[in-house]
Short mmCIF file of C-alpha atoms in Angstrom, two decimals:
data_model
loop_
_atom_site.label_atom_id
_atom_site.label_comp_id
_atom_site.label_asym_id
_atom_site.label_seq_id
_atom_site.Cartn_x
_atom_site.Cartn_y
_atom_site.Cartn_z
CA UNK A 1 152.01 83.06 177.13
CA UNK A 2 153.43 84.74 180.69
CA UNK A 3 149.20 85.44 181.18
CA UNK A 4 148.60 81.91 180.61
CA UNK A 5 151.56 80.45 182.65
CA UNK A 6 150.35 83.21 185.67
CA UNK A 7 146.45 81.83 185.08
CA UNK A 8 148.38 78.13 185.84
CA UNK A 9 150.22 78.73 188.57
CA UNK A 10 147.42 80.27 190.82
CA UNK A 11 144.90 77.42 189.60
CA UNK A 12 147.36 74.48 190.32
CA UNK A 13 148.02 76.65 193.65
CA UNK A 14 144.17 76.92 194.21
CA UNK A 15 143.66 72.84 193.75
CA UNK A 16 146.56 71.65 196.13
CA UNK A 17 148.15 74.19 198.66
CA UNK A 18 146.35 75.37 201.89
CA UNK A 19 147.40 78.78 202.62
CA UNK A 20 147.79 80.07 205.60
CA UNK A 21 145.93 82.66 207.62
CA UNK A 22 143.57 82.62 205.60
CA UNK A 23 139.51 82.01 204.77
CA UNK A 24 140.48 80.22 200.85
CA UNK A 25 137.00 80.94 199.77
CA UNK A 26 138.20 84.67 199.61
CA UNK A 27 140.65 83.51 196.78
CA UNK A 28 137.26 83.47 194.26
CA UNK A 29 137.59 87.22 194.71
CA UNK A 30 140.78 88.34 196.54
CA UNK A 31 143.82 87.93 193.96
CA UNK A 32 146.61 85.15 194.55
CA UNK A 33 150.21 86.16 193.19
CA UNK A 34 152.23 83.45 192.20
CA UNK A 35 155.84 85.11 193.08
CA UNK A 36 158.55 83.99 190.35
CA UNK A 37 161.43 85.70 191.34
CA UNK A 38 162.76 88.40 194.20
CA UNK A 39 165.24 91.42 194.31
CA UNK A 40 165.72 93.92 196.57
CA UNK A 41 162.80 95.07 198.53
CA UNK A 42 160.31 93.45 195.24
CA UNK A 43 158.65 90.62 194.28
CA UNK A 44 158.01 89.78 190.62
CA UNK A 45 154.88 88.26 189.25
CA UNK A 46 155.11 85.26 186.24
CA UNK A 47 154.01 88.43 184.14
CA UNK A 48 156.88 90.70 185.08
CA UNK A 49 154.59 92.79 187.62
CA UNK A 50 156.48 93.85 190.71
CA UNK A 51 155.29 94.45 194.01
CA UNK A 52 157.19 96.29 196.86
CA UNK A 53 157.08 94.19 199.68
CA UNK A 54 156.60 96.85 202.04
CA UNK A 55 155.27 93.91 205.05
CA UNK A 56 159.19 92.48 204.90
CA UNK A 57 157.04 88.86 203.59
CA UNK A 58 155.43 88.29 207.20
CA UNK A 59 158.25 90.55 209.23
CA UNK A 60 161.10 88.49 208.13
CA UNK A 61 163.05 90.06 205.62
CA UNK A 62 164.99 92.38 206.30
CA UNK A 63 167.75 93.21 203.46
CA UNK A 64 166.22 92.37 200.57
CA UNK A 65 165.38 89.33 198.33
CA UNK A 66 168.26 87.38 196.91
CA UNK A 67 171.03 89.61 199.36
CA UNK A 68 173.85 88.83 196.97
CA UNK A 69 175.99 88.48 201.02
CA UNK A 70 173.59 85.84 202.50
CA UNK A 71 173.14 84.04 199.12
CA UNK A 72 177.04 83.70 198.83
CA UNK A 73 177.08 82.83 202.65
CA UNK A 74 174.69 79.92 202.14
CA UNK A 75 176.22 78.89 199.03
CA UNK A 76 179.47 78.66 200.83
CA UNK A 77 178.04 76.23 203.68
CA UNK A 78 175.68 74.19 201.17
CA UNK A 79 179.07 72.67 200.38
CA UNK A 80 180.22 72.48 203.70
CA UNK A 81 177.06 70.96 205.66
CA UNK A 82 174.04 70.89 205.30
CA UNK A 83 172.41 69.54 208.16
CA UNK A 84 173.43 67.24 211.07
CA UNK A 85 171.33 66.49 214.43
CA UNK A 86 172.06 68.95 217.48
CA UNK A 87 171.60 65.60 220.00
CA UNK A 88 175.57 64.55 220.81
CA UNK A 89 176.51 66.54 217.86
CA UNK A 90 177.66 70.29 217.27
CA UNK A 91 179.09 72.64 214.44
CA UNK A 92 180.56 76.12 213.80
CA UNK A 93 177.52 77.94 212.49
CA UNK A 94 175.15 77.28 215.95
CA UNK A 95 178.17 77.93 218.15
CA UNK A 96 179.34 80.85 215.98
CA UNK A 97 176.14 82.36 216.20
CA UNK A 98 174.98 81.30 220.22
CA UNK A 99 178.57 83.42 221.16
CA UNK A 100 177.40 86.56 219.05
CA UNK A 101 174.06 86.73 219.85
CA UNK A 102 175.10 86.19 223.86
CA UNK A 103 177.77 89.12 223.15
CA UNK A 104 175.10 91.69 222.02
CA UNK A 105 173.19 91.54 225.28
CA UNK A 106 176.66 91.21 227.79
CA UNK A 107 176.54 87.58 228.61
CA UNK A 108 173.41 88.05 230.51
CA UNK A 109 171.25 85.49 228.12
CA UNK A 110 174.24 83.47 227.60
CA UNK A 111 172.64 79.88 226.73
CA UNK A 112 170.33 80.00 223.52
CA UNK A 113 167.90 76.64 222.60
CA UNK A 114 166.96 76.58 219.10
CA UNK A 115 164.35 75.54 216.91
CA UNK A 116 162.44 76.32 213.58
CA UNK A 117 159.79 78.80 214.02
CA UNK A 118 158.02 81.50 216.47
CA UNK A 119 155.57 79.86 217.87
CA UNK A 120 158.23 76.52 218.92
CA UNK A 121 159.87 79.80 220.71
CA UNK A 122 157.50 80.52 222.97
CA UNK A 123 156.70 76.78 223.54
CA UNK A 124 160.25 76.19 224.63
CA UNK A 125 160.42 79.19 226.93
CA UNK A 126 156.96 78.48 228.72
CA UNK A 127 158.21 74.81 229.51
CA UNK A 128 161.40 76.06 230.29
CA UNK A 129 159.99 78.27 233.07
CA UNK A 130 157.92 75.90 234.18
CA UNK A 131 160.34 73.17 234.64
CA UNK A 132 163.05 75.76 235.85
CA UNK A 133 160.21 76.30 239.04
CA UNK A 134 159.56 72.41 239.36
CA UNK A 135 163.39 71.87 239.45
CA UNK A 136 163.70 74.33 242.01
CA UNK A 137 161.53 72.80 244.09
CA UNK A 138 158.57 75.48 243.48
CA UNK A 139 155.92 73.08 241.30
CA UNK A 140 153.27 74.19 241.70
CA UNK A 141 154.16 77.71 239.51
CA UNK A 142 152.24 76.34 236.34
CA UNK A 143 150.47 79.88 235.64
CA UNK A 144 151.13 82.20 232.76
CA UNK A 145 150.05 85.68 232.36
CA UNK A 146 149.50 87.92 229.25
CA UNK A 147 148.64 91.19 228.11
CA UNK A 148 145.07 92.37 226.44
CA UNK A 149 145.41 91.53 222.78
CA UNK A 150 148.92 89.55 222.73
CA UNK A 151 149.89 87.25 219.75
CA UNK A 152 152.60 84.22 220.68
CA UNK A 153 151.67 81.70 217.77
CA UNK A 154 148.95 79.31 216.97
CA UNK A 155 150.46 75.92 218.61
CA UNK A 156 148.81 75.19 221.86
CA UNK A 157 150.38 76.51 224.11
CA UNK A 158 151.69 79.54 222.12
CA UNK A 159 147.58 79.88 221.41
CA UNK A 160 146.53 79.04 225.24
CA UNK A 161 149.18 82.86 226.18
CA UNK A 162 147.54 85.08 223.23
CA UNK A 163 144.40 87.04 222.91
CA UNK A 164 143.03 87.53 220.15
CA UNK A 165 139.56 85.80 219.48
CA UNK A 166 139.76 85.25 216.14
CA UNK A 167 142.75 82.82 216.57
CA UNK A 168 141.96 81.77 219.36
CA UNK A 169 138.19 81.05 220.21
CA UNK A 170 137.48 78.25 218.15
CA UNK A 171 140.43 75.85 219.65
CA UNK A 172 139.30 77.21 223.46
CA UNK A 173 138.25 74.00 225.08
CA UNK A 174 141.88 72.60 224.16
CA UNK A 175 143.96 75.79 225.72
CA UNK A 176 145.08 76.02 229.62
CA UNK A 177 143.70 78.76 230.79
CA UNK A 178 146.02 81.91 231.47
CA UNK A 179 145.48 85.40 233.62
CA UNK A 180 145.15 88.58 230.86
CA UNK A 181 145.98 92.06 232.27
CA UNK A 182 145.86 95.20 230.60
CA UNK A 183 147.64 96.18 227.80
CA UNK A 184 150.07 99.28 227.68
CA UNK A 185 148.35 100.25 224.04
CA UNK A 186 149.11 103.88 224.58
CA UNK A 187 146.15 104.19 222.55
CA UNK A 188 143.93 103.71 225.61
CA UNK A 189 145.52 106.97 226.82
CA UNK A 190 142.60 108.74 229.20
CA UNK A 191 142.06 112.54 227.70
CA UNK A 192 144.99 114.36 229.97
CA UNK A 193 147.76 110.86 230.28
CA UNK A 194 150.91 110.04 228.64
CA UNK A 195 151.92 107.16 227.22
CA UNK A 196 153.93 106.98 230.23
CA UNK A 197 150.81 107.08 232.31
CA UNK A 198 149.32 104.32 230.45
CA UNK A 199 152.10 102.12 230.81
CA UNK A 200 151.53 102.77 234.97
CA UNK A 201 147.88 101.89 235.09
CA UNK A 202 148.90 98.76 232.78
CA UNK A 203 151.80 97.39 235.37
CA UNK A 204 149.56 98.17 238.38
CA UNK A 205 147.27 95.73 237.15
CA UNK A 206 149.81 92.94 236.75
CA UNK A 207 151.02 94.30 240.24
CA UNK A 208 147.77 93.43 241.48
CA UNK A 209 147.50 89.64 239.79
CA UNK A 210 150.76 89.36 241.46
CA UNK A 211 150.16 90.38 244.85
CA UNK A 212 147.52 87.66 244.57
CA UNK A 213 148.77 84.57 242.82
CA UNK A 214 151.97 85.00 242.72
CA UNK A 215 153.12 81.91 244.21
CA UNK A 216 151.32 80.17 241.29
CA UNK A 217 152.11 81.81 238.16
CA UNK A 218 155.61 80.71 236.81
CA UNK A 219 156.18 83.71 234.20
CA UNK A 220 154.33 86.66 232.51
CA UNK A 221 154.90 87.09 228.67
CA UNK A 222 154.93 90.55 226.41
CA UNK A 223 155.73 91.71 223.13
CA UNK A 224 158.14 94.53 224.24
CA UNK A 225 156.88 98.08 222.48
CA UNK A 226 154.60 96.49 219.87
CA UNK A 227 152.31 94.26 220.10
CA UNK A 228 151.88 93.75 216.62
CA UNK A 229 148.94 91.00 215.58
CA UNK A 230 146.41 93.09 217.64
CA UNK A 231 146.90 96.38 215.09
CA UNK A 232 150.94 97.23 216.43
CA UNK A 233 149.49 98.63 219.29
CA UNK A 234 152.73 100.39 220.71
CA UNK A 235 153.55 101.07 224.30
CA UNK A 236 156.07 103.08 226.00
CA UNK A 237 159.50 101.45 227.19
CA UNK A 238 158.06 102.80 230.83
CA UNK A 239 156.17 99.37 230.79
CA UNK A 240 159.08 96.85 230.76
CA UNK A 241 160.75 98.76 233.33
CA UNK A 242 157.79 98.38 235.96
CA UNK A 243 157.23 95.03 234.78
CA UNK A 244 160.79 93.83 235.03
CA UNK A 245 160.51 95.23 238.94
CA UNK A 246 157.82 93.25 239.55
CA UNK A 247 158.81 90.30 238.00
CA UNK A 248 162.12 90.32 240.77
CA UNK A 249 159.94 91.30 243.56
CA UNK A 250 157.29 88.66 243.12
CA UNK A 251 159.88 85.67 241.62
CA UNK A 252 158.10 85.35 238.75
CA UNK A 253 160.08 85.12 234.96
CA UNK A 254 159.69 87.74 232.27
CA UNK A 255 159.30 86.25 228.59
CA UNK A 256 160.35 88.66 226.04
CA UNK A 257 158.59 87.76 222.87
CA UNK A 258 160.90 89.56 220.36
CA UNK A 259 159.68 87.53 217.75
CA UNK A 260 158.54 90.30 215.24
CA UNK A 261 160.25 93.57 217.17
CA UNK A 262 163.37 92.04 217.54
CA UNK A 263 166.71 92.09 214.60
CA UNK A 264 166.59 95.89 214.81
CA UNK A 265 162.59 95.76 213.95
CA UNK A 266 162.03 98.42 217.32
CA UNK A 267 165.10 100.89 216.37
CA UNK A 268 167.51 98.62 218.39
CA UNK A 269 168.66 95.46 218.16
CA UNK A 270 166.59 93.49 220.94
CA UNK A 271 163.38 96.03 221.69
CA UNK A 272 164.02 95.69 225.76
CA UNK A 273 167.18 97.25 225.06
CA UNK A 274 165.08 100.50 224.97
CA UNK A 275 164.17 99.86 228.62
CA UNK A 276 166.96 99.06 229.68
CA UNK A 277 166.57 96.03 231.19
CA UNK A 278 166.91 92.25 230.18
CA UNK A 279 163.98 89.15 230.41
CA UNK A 280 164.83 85.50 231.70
CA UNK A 281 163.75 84.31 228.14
CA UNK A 282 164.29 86.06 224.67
CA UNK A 283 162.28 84.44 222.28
CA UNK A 284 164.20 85.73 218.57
CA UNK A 285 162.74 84.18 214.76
CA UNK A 286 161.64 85.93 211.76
CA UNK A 287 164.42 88.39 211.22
CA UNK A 288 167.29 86.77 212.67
CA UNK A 289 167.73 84.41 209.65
CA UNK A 290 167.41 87.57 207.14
CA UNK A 291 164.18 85.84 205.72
CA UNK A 292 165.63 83.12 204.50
CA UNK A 293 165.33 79.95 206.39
CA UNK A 294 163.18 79.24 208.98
CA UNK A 295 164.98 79.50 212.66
CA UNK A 296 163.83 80.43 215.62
CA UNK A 297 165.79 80.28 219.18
CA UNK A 298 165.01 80.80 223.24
CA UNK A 299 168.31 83.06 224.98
CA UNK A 300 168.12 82.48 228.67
CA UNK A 301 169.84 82.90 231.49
CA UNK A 302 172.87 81.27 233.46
CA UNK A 303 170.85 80.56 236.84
CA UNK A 304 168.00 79.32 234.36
CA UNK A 305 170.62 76.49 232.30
CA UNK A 306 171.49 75.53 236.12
CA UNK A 307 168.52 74.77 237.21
CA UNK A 308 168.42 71.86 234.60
CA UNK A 309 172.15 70.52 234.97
CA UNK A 310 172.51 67.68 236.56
CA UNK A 311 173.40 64.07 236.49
CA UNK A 312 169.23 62.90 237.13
CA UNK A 313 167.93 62.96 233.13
CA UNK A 314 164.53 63.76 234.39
CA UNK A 315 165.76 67.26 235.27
CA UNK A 316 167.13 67.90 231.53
CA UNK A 317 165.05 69.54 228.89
CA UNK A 318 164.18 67.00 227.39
CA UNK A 319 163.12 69.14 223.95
CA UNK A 320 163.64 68.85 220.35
CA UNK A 321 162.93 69.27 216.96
CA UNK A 322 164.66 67.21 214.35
CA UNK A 323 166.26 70.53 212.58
CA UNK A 324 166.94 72.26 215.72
CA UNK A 325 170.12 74.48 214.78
CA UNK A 326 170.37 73.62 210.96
CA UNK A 327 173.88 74.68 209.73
CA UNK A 328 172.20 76.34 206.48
CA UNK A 329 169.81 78.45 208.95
CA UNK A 330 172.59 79.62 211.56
CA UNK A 331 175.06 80.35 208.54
CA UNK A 332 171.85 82.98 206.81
CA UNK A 333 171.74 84.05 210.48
CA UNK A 334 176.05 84.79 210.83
CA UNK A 335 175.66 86.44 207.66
CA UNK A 336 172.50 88.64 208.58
CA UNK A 337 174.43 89.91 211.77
CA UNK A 338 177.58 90.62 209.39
CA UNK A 339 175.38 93.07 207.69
CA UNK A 340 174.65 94.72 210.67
CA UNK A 341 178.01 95.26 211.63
CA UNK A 342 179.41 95.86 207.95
CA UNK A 343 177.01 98.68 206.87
CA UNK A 344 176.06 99.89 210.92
CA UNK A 345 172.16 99.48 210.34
CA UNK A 346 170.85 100.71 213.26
CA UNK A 347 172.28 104.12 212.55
CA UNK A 348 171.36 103.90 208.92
CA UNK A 349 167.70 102.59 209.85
CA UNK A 350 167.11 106.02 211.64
CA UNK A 351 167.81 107.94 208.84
CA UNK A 352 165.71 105.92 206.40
CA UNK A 353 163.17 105.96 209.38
CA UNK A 354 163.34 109.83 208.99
CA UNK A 355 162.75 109.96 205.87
CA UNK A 356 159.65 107.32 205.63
CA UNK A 357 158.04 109.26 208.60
CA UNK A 358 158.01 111.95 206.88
CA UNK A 359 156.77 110.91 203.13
CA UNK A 360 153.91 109.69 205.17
CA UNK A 361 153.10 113.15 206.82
CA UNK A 362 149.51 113.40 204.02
CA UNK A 363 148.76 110.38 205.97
CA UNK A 364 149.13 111.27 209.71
CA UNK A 365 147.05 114.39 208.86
CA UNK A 366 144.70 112.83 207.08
CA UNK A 367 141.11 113.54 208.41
CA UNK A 368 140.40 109.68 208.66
CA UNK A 369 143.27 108.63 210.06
CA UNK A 370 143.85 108.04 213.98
CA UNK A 371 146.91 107.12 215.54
CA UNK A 372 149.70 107.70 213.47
CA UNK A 373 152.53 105.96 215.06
CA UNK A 374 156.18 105.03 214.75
CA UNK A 375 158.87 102.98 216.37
CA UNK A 376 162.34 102.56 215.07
CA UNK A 377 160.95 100.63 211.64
CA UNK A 378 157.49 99.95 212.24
CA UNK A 379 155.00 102.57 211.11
CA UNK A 380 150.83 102.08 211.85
CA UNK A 381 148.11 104.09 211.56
CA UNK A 382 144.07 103.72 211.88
CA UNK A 383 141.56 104.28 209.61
CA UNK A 384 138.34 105.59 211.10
CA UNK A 385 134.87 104.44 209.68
CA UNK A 386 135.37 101.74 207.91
CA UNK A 387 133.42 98.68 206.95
CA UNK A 388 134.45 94.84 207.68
CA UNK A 389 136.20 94.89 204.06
CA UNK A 390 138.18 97.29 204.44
CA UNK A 391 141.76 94.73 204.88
CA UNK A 392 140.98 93.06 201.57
CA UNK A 393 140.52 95.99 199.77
CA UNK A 394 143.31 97.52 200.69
CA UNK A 395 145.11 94.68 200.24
CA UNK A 396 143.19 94.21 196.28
CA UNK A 397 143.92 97.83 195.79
CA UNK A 398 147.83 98.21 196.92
CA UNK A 399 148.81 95.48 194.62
CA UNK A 400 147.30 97.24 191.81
CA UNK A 401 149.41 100.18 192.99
CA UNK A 402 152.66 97.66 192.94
CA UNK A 403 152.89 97.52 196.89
CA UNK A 404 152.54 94.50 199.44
CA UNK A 405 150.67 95.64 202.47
CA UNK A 406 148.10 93.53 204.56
CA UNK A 407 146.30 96.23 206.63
CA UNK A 408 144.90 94.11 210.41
CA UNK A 409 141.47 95.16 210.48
CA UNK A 410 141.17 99.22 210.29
CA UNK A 411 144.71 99.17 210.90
CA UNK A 412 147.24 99.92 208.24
CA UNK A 413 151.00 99.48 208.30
CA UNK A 414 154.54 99.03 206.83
CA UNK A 415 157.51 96.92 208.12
CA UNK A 416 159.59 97.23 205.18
CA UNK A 417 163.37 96.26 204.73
CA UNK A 418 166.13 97.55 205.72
CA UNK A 419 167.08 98.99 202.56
CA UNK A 420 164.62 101.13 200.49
CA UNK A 421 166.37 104.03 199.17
CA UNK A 422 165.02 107.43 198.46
CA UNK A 423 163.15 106.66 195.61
CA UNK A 424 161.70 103.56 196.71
CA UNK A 425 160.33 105.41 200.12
CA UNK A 426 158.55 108.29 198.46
CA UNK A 427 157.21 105.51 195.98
CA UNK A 428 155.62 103.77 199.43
CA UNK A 429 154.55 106.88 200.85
CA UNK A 430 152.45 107.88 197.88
CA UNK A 431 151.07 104.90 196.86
CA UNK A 432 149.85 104.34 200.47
CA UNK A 433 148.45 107.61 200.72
CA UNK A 434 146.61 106.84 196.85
CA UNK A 435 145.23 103.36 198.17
CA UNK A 436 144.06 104.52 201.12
CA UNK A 437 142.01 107.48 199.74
CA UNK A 438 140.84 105.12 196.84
CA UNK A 439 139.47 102.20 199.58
CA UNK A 440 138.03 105.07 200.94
CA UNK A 441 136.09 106.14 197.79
CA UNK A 442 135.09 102.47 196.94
CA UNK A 443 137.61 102.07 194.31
CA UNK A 444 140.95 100.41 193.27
CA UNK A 445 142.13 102.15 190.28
CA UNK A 446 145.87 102.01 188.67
CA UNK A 447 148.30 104.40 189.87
CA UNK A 448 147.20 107.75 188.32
CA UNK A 449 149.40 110.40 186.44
CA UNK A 450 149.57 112.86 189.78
CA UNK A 451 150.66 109.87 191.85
CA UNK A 452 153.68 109.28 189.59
CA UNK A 453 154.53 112.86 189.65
CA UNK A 454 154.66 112.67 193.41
CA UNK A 455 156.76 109.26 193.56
CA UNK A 456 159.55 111.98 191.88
CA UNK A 457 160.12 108.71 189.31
CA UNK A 458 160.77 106.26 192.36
CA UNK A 459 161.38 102.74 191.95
CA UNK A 460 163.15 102.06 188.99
#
């Protein structure tokens, strides 16, 4: 009967819903899961098979399905209010949460503009800057510059700032045009450099875009330490150093898209805390509502709000979206940075981080893996000759193996939440390391009798 019920779900799924990211004529081969239920860090199948979700659903959640705290949060406001326009209207939960969020980075990015998802983020921020210049009577700064390989979002302009072709070359003749420099990938290290060193060469080459054009280009955009669509290529905090010094010598704005390495993703609350330094726009989603409603905001700075206050409406920002700081979505959010506080995650995520590193050591000595990396709770590696299916495989195989993972290309990783325990982190670490040397083989075989042995009878 559950078999039968599963068999319906992905056919009625298969007739009506376009999924996203994705090519649906892979679904005659690649498996859809129709997800009943969620605890923890799992999923649950219609047939009672679990799955550990070890990608955080997309990067979003980050303390588990069904948190018993943000479920009793949102409970608590579903009775309170549930929604009311933003436009000549306010309410506890978006003011609640603007003050906290300006507290953790010191009042610098003390005005936050909200709205529903990443890719609205970065749309608001690149207008912003834009108008910010024409307000300030610099107009004709209507340039925007980003790194090798950067991901902002599909929308248009999100698409027109990122580069990677296979988002982005079929909608080309509809995108503005925008400068790429070099990424930081400390990947590209040249046999003798650093990471360090790679970060240089990178902001030498915006340097030299700057030096040029300048006067034209209203604000360069990164994803600080990962940039995580193009294979979480990771750079060192060296890079957003140089690149805020640049930004104040040439009067150009820095556009921090924390999107995916922000919430404590990078080991610290907002990544560019690692740097030490702050952008003129913070672009937050994903995380901040715990995973559980979509939100997304733009944190900015004082001189920036000024530039649009004044009497003359043309000067506003005129932007919305009809949900833009739902009650329900700021309240998930109050009660995702309550958990941080309450149980002192960042401390706690470096000793799970510890531990994860570690049950993945078979892996980062593995003799077809390259690039084992690792920052704060983001973990990558490569795998070296592999064919165009590898990703799908993979992906086939670790579900057979009860785990969630959607390698990018030859590229494997984990984002998971915030709160696997021991069990459930050697359970990822040797499932991984049986996947991958399956895919390798050709194969995609159930979890064999050695594997459980070395999961020390994880995940329970």
């Amino acid at each position: 009967m559950e078999s039968s019920k599963q068999s319906s779900w992905v056919e009625r799924s298969l007739r009506s819903v376009w999924h996203p990211c994705t090519q649906m004529q892979h679904h005659e081969s690649v498996p859809l899961i129709p997800v009943s239920h969620g605890r923890g860090a799992w999923l649950y199948d219609h047939e009672g098979r679990r799955y550990l979700d070890a990608i955080s659903s997309w990067w979003v959640n980050l303390f588990g399905h069904a948190n018993p705290r943000i479920n009793a949060a949102l409970k608590d406001q579903l009775d309170r209010l549930e929604h009311a326009m933003l436009a000549g209207f306010t309410h506890e939960p978006v003011i609640e949460l603007s003050e906290q969020l300006s507290a953790l980075t010191g009042h610098v990015l003390g005005h936050t503009f909200y709205a529903s998802d990443g890719a609205s983020a970065v749309e608001i921020a690149l207008k912003m800057s834009f108008h910010a210049w024409r307000n300030g009577g610099q107009g004709d700064k209507q340039e925007f510059v980003c790194l090798k390989g950067s991901y902002h979002g599909e929308t248009i302009g999100a698409l027109a700032v990122t580069d990677v072709a296979l988002f982005k070359d079929a909608y080309g003749p509809l995108l503005r045009a925008s400068h790429v420099v070099a990424s930081p990938d400390a990947r590209g290290a040249l046999e003798g450099e650093t990471a360090q060193d790679v970060a240089r060469r990178a902001a030498a080459d915006v340097e030299r875009l700057f030096n040029e054009r300048a006067g034209r280009i209203a604000a360069i955009i990164v994803e600080p330490l990962v940039q995580c669509a193009t294979g979480m290529a990771m750079h060192d905090p060296l890079y957003l150093t140089l690149l805020r010094e640049l930004c104040d010598r040439h009067q150009v704005h820095l556009i921090a898209d924390e999107i995916a390495v922000g919430c404590g993703r990078s080991g610290t609350f907002f990544a560019c805390q690692q740097a030490g330094v702050w952008p003129d726009f913070l672009c937050l989603s994903k995380g901040i509502s715990g995973g559980y409603l979509p939100l997304s905001l733009v944190m900015t700075r004082e001189e920036i709000y000024q530039a649009f206050y004044s009497a003359d409406v043309t000067r506003g920002f005129l932007h919305s979206h009809s949900y833009t700081g739902n009650p329900l979505a700021c309240r998930a959010a109050l009660a995702t940075l309550q958990i941080f506080r309450d149980d002192d995650v960042l401390a706690q995520n470096r000793v799970r981080a510890r531990r994860l590193t570690d049950a993945l050591a078979p892996l980062a000595n593995h003799e077809r893996v390259r690039h084992f990396r690792n920052r704060g709770m983001i973990w990558a590696f490569d795998a070296v000759d592999v064919d165009a299916s590898f990703s799908r495989r993979f992906f086939a195989s670790a579900l057979e193996h009860e785990v969630l993972m959607r390698p990018i290309g030859p590229t494997v990783y984990m984002m998971p939440p915030f709160i696997l325990d021991d069990d459930e982190t050697a359970l990822l670490g040797a499932r991984t390391l049986a996947v991958f040397e399956q895919v390798l083989k050709g194969q995609a075989m159930a979890p064999t009798d050695a594997t459980k042995v070395q999961e020390k009878g994880a995940g329970k």
